mmCIF file of C-alpha atoms and ligand atoms in Angstrom:
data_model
loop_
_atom_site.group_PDB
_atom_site.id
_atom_site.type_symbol
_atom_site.label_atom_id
_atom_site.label_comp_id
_atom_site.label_asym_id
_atom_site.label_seq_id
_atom_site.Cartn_x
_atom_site.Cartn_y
_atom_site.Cartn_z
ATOM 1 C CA UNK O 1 25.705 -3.518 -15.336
ATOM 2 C CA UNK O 2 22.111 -2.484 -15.502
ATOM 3 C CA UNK O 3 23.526 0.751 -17.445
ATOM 4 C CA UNK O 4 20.959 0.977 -19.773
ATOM 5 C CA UNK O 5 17.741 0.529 -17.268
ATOM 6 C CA UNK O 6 19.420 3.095 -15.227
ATOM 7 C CA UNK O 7 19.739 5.421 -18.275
ATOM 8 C CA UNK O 8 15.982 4.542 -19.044
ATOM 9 C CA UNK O 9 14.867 5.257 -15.456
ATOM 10 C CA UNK O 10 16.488 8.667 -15.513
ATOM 11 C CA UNK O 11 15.292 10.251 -18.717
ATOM 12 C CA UNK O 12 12.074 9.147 -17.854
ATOM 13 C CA UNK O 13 12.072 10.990 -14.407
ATOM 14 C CA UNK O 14 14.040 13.763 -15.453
ATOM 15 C CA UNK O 15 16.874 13.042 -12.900
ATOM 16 C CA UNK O 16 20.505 13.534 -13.061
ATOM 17 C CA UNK O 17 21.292 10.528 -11.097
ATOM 18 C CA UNK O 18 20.367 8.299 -8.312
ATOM 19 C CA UNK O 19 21.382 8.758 -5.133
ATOM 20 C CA UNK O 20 20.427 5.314 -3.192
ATOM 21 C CA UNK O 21 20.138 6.422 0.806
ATOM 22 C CA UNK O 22 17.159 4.924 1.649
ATOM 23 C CA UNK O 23 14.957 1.819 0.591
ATOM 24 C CA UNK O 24 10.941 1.501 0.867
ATOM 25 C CA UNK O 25 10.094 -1.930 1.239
ATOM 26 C CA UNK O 26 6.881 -3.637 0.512
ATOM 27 C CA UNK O 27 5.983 -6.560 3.035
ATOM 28 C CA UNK O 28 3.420 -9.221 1.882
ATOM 29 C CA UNK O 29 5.130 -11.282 -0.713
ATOM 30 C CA UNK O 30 8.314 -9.265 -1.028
ATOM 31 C CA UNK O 31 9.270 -9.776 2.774
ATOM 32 C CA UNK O 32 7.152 -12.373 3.575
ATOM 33 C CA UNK O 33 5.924 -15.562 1.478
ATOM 34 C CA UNK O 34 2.450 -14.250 2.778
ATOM 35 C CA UNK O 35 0.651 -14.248 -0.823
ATOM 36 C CA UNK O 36 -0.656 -17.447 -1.435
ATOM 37 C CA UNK O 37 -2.483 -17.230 2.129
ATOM 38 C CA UNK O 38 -4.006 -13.771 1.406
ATOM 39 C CA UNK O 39 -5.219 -15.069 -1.853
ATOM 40 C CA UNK O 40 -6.511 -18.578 -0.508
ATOM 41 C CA UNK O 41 -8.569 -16.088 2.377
ATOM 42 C CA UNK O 42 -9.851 -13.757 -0.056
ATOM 43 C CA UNK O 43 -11.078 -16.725 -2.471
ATOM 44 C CA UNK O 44 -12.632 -18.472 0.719
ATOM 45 C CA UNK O 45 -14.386 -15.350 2.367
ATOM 46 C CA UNK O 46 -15.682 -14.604 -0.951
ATOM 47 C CA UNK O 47 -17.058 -18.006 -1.547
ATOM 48 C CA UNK O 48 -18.780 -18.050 2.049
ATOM 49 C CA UNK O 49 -20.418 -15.068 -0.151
ATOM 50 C CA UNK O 50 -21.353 -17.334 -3.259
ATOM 51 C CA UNK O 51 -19.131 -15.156 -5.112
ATOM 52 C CA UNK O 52 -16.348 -17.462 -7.084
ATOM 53 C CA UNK O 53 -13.490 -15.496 -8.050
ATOM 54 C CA UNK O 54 -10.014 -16.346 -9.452
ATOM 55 C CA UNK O 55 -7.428 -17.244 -7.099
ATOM 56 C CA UNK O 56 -4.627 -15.070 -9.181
ATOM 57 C CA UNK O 57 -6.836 -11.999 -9.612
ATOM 58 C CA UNK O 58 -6.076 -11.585 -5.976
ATOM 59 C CA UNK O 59 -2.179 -11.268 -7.139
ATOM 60 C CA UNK O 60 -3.093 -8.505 -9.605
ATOM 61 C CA UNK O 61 -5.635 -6.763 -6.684
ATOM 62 C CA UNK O 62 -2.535 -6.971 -4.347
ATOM 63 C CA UNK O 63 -1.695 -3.207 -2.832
ATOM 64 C CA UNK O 64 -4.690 -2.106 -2.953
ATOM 65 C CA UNK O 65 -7.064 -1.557 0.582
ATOM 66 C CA UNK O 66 -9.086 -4.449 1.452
ATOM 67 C CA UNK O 67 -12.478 -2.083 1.007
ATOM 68 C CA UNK O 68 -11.074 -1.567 -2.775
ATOM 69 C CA UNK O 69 -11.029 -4.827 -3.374
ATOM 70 C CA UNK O 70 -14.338 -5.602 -2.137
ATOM 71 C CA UNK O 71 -16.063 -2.626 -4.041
ATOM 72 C CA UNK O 72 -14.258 -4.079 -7.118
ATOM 73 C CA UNK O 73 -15.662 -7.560 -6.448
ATOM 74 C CA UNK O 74 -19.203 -6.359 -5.773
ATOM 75 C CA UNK O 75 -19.186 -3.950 -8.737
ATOM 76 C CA UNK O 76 -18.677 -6.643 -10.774
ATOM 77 C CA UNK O 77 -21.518 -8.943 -9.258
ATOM 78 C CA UNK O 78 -23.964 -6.607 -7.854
ATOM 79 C CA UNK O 79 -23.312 -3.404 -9.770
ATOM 80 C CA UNK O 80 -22.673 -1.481 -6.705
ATOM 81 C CA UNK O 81 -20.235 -0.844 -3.962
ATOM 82 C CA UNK O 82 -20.273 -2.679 -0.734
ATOM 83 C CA UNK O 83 -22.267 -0.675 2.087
ATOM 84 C CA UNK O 84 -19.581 0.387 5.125
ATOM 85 C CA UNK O 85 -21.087 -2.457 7.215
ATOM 86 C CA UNK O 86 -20.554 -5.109 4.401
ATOM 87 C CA UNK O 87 -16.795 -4.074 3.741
ATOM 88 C CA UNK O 88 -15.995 -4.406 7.530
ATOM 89 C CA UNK O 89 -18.158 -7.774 7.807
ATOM 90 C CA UNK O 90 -16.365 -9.081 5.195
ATOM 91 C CA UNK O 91 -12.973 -7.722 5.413
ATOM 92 C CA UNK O 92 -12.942 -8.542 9.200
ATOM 93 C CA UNK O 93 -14.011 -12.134 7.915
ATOM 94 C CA UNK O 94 -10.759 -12.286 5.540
ATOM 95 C CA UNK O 95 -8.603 -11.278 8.220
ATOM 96 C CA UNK O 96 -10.127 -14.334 10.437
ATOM 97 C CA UNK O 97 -9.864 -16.372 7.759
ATOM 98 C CA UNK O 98 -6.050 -15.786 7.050
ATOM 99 C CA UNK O 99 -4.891 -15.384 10.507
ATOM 100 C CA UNK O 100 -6.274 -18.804 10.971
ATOM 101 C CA UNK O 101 -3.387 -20.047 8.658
ATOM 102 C CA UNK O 102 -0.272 -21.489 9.553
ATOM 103 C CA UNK O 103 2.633 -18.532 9.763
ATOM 104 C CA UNK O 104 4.354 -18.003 6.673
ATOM 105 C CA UNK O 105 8.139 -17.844 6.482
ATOM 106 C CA UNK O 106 10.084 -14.416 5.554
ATOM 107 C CA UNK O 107 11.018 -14.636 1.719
ATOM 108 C CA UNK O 108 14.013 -16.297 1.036
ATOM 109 C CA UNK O 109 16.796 -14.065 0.172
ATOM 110 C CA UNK O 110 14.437 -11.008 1.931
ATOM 111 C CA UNK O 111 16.999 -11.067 5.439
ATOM 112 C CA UNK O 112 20.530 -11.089 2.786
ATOM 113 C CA UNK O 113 19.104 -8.307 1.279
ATOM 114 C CA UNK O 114 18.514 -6.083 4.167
ATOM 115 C CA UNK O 115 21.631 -6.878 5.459
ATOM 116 C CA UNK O 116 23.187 -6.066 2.230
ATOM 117 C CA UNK O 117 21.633 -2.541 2.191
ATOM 118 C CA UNK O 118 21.964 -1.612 5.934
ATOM 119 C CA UNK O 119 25.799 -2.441 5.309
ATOM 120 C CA UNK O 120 25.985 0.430 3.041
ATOM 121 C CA UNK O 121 24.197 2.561 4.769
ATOM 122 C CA UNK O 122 20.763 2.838 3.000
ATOM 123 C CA UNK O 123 17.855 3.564 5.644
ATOM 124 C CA UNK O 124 15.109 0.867 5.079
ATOM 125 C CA UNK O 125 11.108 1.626 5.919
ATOM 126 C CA UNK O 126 8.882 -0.762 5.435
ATOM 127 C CA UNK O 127 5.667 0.463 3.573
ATOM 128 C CA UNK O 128 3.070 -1.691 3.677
ATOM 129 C CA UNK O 129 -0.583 -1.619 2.657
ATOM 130 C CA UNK O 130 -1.590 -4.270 5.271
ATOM 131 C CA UNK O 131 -2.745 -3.263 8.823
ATOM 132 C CA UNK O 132 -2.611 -6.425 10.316
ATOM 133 C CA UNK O 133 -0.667 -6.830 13.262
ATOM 134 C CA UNK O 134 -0.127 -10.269 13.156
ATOM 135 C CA UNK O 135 2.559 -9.346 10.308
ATOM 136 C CA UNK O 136 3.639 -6.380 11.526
ATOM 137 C CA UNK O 137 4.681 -7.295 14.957
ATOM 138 C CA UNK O 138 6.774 -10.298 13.425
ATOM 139 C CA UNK O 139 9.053 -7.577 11.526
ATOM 140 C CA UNK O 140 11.014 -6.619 14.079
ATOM 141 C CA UNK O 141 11.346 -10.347 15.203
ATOM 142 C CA UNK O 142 12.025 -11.921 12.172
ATOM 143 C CA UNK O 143 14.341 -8.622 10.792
ATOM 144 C CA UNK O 144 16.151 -7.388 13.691
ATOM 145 C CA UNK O 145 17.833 -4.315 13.263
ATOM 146 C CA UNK O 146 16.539 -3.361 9.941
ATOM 147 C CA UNK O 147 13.697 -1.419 10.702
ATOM 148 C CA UNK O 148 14.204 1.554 13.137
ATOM 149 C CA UNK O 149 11.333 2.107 15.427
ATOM 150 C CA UNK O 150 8.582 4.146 13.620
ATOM 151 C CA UNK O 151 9.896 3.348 10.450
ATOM 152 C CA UNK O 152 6.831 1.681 8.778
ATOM 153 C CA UNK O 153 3.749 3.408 6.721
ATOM 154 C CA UNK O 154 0.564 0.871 7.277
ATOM 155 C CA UNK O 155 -2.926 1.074 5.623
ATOM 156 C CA UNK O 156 -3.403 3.114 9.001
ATOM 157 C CA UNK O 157 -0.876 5.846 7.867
ATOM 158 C CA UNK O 158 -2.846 6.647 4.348
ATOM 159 C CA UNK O 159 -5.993 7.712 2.699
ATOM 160 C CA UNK O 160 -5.067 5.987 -0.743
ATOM 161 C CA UNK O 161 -3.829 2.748 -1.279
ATOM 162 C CA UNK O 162 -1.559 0.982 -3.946
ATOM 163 C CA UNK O 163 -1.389 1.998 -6.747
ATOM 164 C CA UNK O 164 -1.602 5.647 -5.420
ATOM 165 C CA UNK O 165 1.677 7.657 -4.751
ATOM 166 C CA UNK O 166 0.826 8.450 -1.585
ATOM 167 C CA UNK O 167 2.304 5.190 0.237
ATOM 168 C CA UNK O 168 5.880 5.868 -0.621
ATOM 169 C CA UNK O 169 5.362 9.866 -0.482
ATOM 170 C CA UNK O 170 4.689 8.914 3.300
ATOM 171 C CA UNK O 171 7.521 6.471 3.304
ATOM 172 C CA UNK O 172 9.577 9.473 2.050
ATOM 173 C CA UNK O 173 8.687 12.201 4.386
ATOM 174 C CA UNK O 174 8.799 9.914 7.429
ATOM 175 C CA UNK O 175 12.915 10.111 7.127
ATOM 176 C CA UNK O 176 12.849 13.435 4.946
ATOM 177 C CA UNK O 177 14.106 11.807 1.588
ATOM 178 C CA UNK O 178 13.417 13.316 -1.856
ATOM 179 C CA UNK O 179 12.031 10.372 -4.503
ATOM 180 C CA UNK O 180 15.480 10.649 -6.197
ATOM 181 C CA UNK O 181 17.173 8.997 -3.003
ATOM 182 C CA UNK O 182 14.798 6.270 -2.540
ATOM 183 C CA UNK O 183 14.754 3.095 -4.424
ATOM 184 C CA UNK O 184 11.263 0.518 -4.031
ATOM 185 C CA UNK O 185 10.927 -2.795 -3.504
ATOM 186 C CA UNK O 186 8.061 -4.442 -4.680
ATOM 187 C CA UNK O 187 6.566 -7.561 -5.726
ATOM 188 C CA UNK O 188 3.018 -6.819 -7.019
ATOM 189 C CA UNK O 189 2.008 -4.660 -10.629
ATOM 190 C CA UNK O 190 0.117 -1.543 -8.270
ATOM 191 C CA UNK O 191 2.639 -1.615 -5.593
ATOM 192 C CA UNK O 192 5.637 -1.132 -8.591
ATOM 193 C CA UNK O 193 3.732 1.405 -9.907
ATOM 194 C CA UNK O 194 2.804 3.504 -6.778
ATOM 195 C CA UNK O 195 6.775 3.399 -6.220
ATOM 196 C CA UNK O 196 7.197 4.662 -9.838
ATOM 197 C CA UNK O 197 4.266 7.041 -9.555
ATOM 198 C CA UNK O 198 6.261 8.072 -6.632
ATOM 199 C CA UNK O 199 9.231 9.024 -8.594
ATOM 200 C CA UNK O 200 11.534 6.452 -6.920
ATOM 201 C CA UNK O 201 14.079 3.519 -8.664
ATOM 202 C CA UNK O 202 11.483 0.849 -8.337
ATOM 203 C CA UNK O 203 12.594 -2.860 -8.713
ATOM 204 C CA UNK O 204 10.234 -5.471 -9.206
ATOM 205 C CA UNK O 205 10.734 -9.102 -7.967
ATOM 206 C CA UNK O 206 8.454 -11.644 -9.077
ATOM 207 C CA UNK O 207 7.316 -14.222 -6.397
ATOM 208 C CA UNK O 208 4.576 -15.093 -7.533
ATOM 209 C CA UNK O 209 2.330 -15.721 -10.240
ATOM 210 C CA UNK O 210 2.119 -12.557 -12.301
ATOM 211 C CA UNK O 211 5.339 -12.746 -14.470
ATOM 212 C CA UNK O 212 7.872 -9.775 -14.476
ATOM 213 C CA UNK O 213 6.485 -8.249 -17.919
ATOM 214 C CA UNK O 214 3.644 -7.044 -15.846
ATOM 215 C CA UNK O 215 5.838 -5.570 -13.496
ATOM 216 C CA UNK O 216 7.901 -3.874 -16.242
ATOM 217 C CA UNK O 217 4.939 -2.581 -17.808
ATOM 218 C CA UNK O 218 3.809 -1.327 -14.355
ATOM 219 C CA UNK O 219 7.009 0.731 -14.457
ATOM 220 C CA UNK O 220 9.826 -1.295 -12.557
ATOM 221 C CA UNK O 221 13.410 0.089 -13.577
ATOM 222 C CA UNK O 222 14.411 -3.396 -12.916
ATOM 223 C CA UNK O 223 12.930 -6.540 -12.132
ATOM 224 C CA UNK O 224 14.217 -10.145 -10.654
ATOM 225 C CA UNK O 225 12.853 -13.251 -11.066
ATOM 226 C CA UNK O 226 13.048 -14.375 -7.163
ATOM 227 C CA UNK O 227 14.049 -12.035 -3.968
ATOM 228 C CA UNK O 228 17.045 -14.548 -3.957
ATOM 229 C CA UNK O 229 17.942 -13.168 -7.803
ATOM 230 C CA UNK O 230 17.217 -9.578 -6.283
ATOM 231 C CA UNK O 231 19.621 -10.105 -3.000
ATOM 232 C CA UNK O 232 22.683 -11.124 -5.071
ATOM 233 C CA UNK O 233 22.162 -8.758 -7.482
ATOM 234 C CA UNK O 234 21.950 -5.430 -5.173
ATOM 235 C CA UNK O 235 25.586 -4.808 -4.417
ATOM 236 C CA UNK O 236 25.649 -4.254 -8.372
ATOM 237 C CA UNK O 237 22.163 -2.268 -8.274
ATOM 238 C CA UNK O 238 23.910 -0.051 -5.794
ATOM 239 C CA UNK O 239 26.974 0.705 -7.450
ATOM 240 C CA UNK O 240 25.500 1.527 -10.649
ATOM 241 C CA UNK O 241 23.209 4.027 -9.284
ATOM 242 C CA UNK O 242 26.118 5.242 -7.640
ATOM 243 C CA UNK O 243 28.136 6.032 -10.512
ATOM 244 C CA UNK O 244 25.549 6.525 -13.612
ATOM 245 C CA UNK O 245 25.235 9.998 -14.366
ATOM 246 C CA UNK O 246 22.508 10.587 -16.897
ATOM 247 C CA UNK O 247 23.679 10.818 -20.440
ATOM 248 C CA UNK O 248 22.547 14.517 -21.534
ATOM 249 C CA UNK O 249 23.376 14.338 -25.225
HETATM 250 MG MG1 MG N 301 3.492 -6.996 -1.931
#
């Protein structure tokens, strides 16, 4: 199964094969059901602003750095970016505003998955383009075992955000893995393609609003319909990138 996507994924790279040792997972709303919060935040902050934006543009802004957003909000209202002060007014506002919220549970399906993969021996690091700590010191909590100390790239850890490579090139060098051993997990259209960009197997998993065409277009090798769809379907992911060999002729 999944044959053909694997075939696509490899001529398009260029690789021989896939050789899955290690995993770079997103967080917010592939780990954690954290989404809808961020979103309801950003749509609050920005209305405290007189600014009304669309709740599900914040789904299709999702990756990217909280001062990126901003800039992209006020370019469209003011004409301009946001001063420094005014992104870390606001931002620091947003992060009030959704730590305020009640905790959000992991993703269903997200702990089966990570068991599935640490089974088999694929490293996980978590690559996130949050830098809230609220979220990040629940990881380790709510995953035991998965992550290995040190094994996370934050918003601290880069220059660029989502959709830029440079996430998962971090993600890659922290355990010395070439793109061609790394699959991506991802829920959101810049994170799938920053994992593409990246030259790993990115899957997509839709849990939220943005539907999975946008994550195929984005460049996912494979996308699921829920992280529970995703969990059961990983042993199989894992075998066939174990044993497809790209077709040369
Ligand atoms: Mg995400």
């Amino acid at each position: 199964m999944y044959e053909h996507q694997i075939q696509h994924f490899l001529q398009r790279h260029g690789y021989i094969c896939v050789e899955p040792k290690a995993a770079l997972i997103d967080m917010d709303g592939t780990l954690y059901d954290s989404m809808p919060g961020h979103a309801d935040a950003w749509v609050t902050m920005m209305a405290e602003q007189g600014i009304a934006v669309d709740r599900d543009e914040f789904f299709r802004f999702e990756g990217r750095t909280g001062a990126s957003t901003i800039n992209i909000l006020f370019n469209r209202v003011y004409g301009r970016d946001a001063t420094a002060e005014e992104v870390e007014r606001l931002y620091r506002r947003k992060t009030e505003l959704f730590a305020a919220m009640p905790p959000e549970g992991p993703m269903p399906g997200a702990m089966d998955m990570l068991s599935f993969l640490r089974s088999v021996g694929v490293e996980c690091v978590l690559v996130t383009g949050s830098g809230q700590r609220t979220l990040i010191d629940r990881i380790s909590r709510d995953f035991p075992g998965v992550f290995a100390p040190g094994h996370m790239i934050t918003s601290r850890d880069v220059r660029h955000g989502k959709p830029h490579p440079e996430p998962y090139f971090k993600g890659m060098d922290l355990i010395d893995r070439r793109p061609d051993e790394c699959i991506v997990i991802e829920n959101a259209p810049l994170g799938v393609a920053a994992g593409d960009a990246a030259g790993a197997f990115t899957i997509g998993v839709s849990t939220g609003p943005i539907p999975k065409s946008e994550l195929t277009d984005a460049g996912a090798a494979l996308v699921f319909d829920s992280m529970q769809e995703c969990a059961e379907a990983m042993p199989v992911v894992i075998y066939g990138l174990l044993t497809t060999r790209r077709n040369l002729n």
